[in-house]
mmCIF file of C-alpha atoms in Angstrom:
data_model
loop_
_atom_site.group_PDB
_atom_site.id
_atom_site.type_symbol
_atom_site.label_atom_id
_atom_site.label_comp_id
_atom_site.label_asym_id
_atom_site.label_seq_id
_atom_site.Cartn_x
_atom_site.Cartn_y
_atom_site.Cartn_z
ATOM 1 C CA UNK K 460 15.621 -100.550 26.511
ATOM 2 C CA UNK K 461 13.074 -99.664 29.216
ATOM 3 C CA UNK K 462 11.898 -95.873 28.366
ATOM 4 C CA UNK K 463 8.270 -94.198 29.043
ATOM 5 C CA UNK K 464 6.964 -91.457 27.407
ATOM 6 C CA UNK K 465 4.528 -88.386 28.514
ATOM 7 C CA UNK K 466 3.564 -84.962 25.931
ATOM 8 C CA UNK K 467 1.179 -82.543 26.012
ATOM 9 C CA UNK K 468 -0.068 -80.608 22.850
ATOM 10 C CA UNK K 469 -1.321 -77.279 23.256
ATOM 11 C CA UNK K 470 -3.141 -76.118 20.395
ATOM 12 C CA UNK K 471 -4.069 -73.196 18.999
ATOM 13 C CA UNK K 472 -5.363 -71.868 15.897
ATOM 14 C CA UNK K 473 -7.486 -74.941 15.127
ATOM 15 C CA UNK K 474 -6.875 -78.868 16.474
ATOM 16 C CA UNK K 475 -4.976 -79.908 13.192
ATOM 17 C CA UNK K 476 -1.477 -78.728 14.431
ATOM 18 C CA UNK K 477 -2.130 -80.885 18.080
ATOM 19 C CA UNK K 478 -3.924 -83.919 16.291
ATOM 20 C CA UNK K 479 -0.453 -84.121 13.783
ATOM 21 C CA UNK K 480 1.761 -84.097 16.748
ATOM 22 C CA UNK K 481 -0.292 -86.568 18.731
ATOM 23 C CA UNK K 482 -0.060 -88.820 16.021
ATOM 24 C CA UNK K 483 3.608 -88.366 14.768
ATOM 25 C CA UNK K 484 5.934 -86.916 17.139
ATOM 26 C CA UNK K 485 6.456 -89.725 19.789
ATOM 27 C CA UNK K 486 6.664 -92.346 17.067
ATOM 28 C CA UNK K 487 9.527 -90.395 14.922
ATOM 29 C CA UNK K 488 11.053 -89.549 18.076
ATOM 30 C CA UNK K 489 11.263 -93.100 19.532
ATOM 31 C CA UNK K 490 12.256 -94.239 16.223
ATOM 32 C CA UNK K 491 15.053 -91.941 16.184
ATOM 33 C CA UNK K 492 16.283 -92.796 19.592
ATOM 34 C CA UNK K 493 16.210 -96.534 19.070
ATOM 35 C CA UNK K 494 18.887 -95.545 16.454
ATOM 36 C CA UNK K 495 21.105 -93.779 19.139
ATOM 37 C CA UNK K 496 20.962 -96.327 21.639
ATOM 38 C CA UNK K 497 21.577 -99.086 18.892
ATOM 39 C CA UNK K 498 24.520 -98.171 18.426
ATOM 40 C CA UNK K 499 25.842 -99.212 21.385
ATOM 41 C CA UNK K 500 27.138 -98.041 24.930
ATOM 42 C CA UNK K 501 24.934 -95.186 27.072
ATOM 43 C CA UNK K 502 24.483 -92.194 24.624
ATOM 44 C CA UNK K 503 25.482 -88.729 26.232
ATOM 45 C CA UNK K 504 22.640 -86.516 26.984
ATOM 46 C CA UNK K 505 24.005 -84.151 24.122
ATOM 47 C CA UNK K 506 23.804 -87.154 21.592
ATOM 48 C CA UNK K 507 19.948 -87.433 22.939
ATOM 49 C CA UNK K 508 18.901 -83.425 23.042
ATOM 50 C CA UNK K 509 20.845 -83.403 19.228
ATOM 51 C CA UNK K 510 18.035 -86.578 18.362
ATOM 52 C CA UNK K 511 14.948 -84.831 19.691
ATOM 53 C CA UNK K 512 15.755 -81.544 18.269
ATOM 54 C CA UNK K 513 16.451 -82.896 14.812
ATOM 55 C CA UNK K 514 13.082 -84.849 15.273
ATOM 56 C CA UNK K 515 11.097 -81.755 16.588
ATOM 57 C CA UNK K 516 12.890 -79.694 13.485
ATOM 58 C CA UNK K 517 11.902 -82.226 10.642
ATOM 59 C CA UNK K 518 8.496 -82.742 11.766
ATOM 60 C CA UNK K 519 7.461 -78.846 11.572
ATOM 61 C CA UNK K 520 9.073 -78.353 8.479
ATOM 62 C CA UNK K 521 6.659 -81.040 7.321
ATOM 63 C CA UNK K 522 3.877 -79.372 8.816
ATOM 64 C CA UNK K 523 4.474 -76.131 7.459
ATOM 65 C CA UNK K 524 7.266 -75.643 4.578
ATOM 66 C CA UNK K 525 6.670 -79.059 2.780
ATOM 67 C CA UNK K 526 2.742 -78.503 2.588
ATOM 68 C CA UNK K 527 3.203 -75.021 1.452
ATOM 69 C CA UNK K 528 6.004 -76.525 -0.907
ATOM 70 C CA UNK K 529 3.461 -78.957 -2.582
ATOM 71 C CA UNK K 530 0.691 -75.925 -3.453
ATOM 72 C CA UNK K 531 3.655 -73.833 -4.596
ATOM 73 C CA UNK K 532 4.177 -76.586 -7.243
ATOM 74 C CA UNK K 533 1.043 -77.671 -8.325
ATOM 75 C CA UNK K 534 0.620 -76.669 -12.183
ATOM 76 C CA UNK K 535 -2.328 -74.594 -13.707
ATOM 77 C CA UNK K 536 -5.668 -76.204 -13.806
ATOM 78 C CA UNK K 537 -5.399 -77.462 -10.309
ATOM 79 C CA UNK K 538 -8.341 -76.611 -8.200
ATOM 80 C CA UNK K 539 -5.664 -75.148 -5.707
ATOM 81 C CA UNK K 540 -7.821 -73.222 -3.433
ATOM 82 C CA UNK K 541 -9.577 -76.699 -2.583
ATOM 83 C CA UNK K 542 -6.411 -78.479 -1.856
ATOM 84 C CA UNK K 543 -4.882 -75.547 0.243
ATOM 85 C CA UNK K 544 -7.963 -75.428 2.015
ATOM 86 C CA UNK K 545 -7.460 -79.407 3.017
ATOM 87 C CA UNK K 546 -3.286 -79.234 3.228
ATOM 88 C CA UNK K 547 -2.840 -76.495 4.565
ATOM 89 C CA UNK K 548 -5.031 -77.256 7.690
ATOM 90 C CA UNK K 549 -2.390 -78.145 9.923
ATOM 91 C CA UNK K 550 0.595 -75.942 8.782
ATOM 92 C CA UNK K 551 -2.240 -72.997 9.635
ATOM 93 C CA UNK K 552 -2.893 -74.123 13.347
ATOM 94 C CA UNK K 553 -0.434 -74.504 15.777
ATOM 95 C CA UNK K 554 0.498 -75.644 19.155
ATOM 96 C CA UNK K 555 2.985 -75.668 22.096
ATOM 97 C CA UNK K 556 4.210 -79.377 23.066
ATOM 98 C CA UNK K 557 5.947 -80.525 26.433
ATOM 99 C CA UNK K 558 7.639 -84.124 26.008
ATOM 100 C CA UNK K 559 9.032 -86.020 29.097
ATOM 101 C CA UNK K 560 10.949 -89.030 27.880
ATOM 102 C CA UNK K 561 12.110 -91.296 31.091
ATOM 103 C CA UNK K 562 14.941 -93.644 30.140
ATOM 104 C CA UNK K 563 14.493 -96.258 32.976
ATOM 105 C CA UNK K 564 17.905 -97.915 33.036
ATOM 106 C CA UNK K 565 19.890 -95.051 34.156
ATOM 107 C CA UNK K 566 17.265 -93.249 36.022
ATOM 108 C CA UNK K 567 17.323 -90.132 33.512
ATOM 109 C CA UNK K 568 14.413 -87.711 32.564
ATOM 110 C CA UNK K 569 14.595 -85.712 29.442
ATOM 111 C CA UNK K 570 12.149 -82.559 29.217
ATOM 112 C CA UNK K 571 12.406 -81.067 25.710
ATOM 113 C CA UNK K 572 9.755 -77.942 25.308
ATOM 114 C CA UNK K 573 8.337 -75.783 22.312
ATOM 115 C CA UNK K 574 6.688 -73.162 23.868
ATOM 116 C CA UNK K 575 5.374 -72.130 27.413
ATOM 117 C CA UNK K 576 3.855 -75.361 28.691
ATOM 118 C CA UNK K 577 5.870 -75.961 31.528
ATOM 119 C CA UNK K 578 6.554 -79.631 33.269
ATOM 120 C CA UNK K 579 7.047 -79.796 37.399
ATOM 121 C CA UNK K 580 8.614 -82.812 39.152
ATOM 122 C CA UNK K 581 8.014 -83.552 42.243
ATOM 123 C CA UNK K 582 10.134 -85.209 44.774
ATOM 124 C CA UNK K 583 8.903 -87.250 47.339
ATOM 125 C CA UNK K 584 10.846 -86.686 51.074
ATOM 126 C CA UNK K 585 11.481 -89.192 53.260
ATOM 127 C CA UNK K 586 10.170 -87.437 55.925
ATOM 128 C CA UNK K 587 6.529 -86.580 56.762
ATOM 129 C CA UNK K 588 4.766 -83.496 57.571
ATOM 130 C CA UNK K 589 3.644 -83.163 61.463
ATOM 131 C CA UNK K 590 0.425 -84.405 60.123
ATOM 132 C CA UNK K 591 1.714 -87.289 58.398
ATOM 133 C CA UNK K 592 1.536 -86.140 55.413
ATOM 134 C CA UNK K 593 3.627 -86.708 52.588
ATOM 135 C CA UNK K 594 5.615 -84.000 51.336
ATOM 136 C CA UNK K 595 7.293 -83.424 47.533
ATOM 137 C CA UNK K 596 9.804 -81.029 46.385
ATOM 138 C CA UNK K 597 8.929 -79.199 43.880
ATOM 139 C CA UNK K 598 12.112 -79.278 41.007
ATOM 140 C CA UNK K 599 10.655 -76.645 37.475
ATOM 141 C CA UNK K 600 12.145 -78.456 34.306
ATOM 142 C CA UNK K 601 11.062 -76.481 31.675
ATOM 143 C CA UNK K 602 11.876 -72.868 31.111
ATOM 144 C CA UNK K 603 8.700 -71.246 29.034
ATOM 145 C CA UNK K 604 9.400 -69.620 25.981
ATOM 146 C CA UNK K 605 7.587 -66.219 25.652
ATOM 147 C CA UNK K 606 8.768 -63.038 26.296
ATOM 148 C CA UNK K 607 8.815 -63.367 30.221
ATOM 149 C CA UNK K 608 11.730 -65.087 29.272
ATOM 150 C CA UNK K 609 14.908 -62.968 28.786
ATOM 151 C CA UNK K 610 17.269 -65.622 26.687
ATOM 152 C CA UNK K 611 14.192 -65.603 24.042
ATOM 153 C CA UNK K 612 13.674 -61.762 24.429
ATOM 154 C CA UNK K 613 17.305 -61.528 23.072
ATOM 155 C CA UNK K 614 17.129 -64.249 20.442
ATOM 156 C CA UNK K 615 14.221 -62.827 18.779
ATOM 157 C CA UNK K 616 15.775 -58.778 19.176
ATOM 158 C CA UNK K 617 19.092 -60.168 17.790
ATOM 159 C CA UNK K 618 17.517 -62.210 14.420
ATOM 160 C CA UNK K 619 14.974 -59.533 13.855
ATOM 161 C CA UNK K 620 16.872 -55.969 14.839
ATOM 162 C CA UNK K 621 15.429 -52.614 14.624
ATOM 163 C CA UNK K 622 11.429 -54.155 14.745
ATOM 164 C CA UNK K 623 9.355 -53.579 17.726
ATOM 165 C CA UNK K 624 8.392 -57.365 18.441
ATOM 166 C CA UNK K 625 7.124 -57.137 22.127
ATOM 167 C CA UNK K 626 4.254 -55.348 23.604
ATOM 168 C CA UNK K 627 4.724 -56.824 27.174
ATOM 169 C CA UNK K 628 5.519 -60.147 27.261
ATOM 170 C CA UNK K 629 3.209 -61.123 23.665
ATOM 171 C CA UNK K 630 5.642 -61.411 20.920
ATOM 172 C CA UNK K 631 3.528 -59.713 17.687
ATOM 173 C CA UNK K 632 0.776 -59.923 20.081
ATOM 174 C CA UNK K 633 1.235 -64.080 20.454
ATOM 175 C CA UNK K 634 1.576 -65.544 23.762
ATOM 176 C CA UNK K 635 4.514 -68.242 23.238
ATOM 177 C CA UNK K 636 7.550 -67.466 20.731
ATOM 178 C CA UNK K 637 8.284 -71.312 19.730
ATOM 179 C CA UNK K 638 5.490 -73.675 18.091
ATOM 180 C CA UNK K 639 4.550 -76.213 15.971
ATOM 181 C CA UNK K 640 2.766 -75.211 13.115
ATOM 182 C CA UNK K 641 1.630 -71.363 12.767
ATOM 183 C CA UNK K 642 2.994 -70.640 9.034
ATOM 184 C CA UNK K 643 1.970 -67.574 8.739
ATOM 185 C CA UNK K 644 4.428 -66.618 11.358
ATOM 186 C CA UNK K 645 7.259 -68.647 9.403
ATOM 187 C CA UNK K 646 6.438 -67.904 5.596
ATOM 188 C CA UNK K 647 8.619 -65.782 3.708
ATOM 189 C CA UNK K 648 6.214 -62.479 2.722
ATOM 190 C CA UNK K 649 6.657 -63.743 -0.827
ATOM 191 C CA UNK K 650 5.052 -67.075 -0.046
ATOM 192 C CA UNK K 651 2.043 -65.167 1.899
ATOM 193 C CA UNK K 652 0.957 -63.121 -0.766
ATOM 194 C CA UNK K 653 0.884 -66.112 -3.129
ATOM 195 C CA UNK K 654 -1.321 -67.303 -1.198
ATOM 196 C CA UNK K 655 -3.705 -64.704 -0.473
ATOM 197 C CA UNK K 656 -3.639 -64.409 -4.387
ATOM 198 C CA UNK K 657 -3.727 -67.891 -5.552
ATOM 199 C CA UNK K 658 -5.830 -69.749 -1.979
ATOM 200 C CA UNK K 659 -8.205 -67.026 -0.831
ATOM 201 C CA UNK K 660 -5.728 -66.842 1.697
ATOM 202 C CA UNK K 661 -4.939 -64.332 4.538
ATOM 203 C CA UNK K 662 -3.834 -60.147 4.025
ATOM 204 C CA UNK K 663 -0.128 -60.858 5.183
ATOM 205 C CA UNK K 664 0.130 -59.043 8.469
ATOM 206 C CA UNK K 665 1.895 -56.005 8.446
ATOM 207 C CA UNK K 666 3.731 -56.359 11.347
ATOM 208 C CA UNK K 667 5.612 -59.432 10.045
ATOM 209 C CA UNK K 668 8.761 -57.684 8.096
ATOM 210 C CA UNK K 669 10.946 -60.523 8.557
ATOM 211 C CA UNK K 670 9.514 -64.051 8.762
ATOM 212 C CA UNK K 671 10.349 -66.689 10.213
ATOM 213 C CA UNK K 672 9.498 -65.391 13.726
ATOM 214 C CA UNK K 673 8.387 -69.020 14.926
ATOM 215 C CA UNK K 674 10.762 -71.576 15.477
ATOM 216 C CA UNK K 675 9.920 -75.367 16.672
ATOM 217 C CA UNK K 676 13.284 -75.811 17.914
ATOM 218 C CA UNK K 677 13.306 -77.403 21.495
ATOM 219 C CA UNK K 678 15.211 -76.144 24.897
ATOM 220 C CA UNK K 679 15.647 -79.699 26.235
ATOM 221 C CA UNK K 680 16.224 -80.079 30.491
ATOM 222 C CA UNK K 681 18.049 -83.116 31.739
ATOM 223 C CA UNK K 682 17.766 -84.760 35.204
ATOM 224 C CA UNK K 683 18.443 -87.498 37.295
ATOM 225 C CA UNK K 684 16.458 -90.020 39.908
#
């Protein structure tokens, strides 16, 4: 197998969200796909979008749900506020990533995105400028998701009806509408005020009637050399 690998984390919110990914995303994900491939034969690129999303999935529900999960469950006497304050780092920050993963051997680049960072290829031409200059297409392959984006516009309208989520293009006045990270636009209400009662944690905001909002579930583009 002859791959390469290139991300970008955009954080926000704090590093911890960025540092997490940096550290775990491209190993889980390259785990993952060493499972496809070993199983023999060139994997379709749905077999390989189905991989990274599952990956992407998993890993924020670590970030976020599982961390939350673990104060949730801690039993009296705990000095909760203290661990929240250290677990809940990450789950609290949040960032955009853009992954390009290149498999080599059949010339194929896969672009899955969380957010609104947005990867350009560019394509060399054969033929020179009148200068001599070298000149590149320019190929977009990432669509960013925020609400200058009409397919997320009417994913968000449909799963949360009857709410005014957009004022211009800022969904509940954030920029992007998929991270990493950013639990207190994916905790239930219930969860929130837990927290704000049992951490020192956050007023819930009252704009958020029906969380999740956030998703870290990837659009993936596919292209070939």
């Amino acid at each position: 197998m002859s791959w390469s690998f290139r991300s970008v984390y955009d954080g926000h919110v704090g590093p911890q969200a960025a540092w997490h990914l940096e550290k775990h995303l491209l190993p889980n994900l390259v785990n993952s796909l060493y499972e496809l491939y070993s199983k023999g034969g060139q994997p379709q690129k749905e077999a390989v979008h189905s991989v990274i999303k599952d990956v992407f999935v998993s890993l924020d529900d670590d970030m976020v749900n599982k961390s939350a999960q673990l104060i949730v469950e801690q039993s009296e006497g705990t000095p909760i506020k203290a661990l929240a304050a250290k677990v809940l780092q990450t789950a609290r920050s949040g960032s955009c990533v853009l992954v390009a993963f290149y498999d080599h051997n059949v010339r194929t680049l896969h672009v899955p995105v969380v957010g609104d960072s947005r990867a350009v290829l560019g394509r060399r031409r054969q033929t020179k400028d009148k200068d001599g200059k070298t000149i590149y297409d320019v190929h977009v392959l990432s669509v960013d998701q925020n609400g200058d984006n009409p397919d997320e516009v009417a994913r968000l309208s449909a799963e949360h009806p009857d709410e005014k989520l957009f004022n211009g293009t800022r969904l509940l006045d954030w920029g992007p509408a998929r991270t990493f990270g950013n639990g207190v636009m994916k905790w239930s209400k219930e969860l929130q005020a837990f927290m704000q009662e049992k951490c020192l944690g956050d007023k819930p905001y009252s704009t958020l009637l029906t969380p999740p909002y956030f998703t870290a579930m990837p659009e993936t583009m596919t292209t070939k050399n």
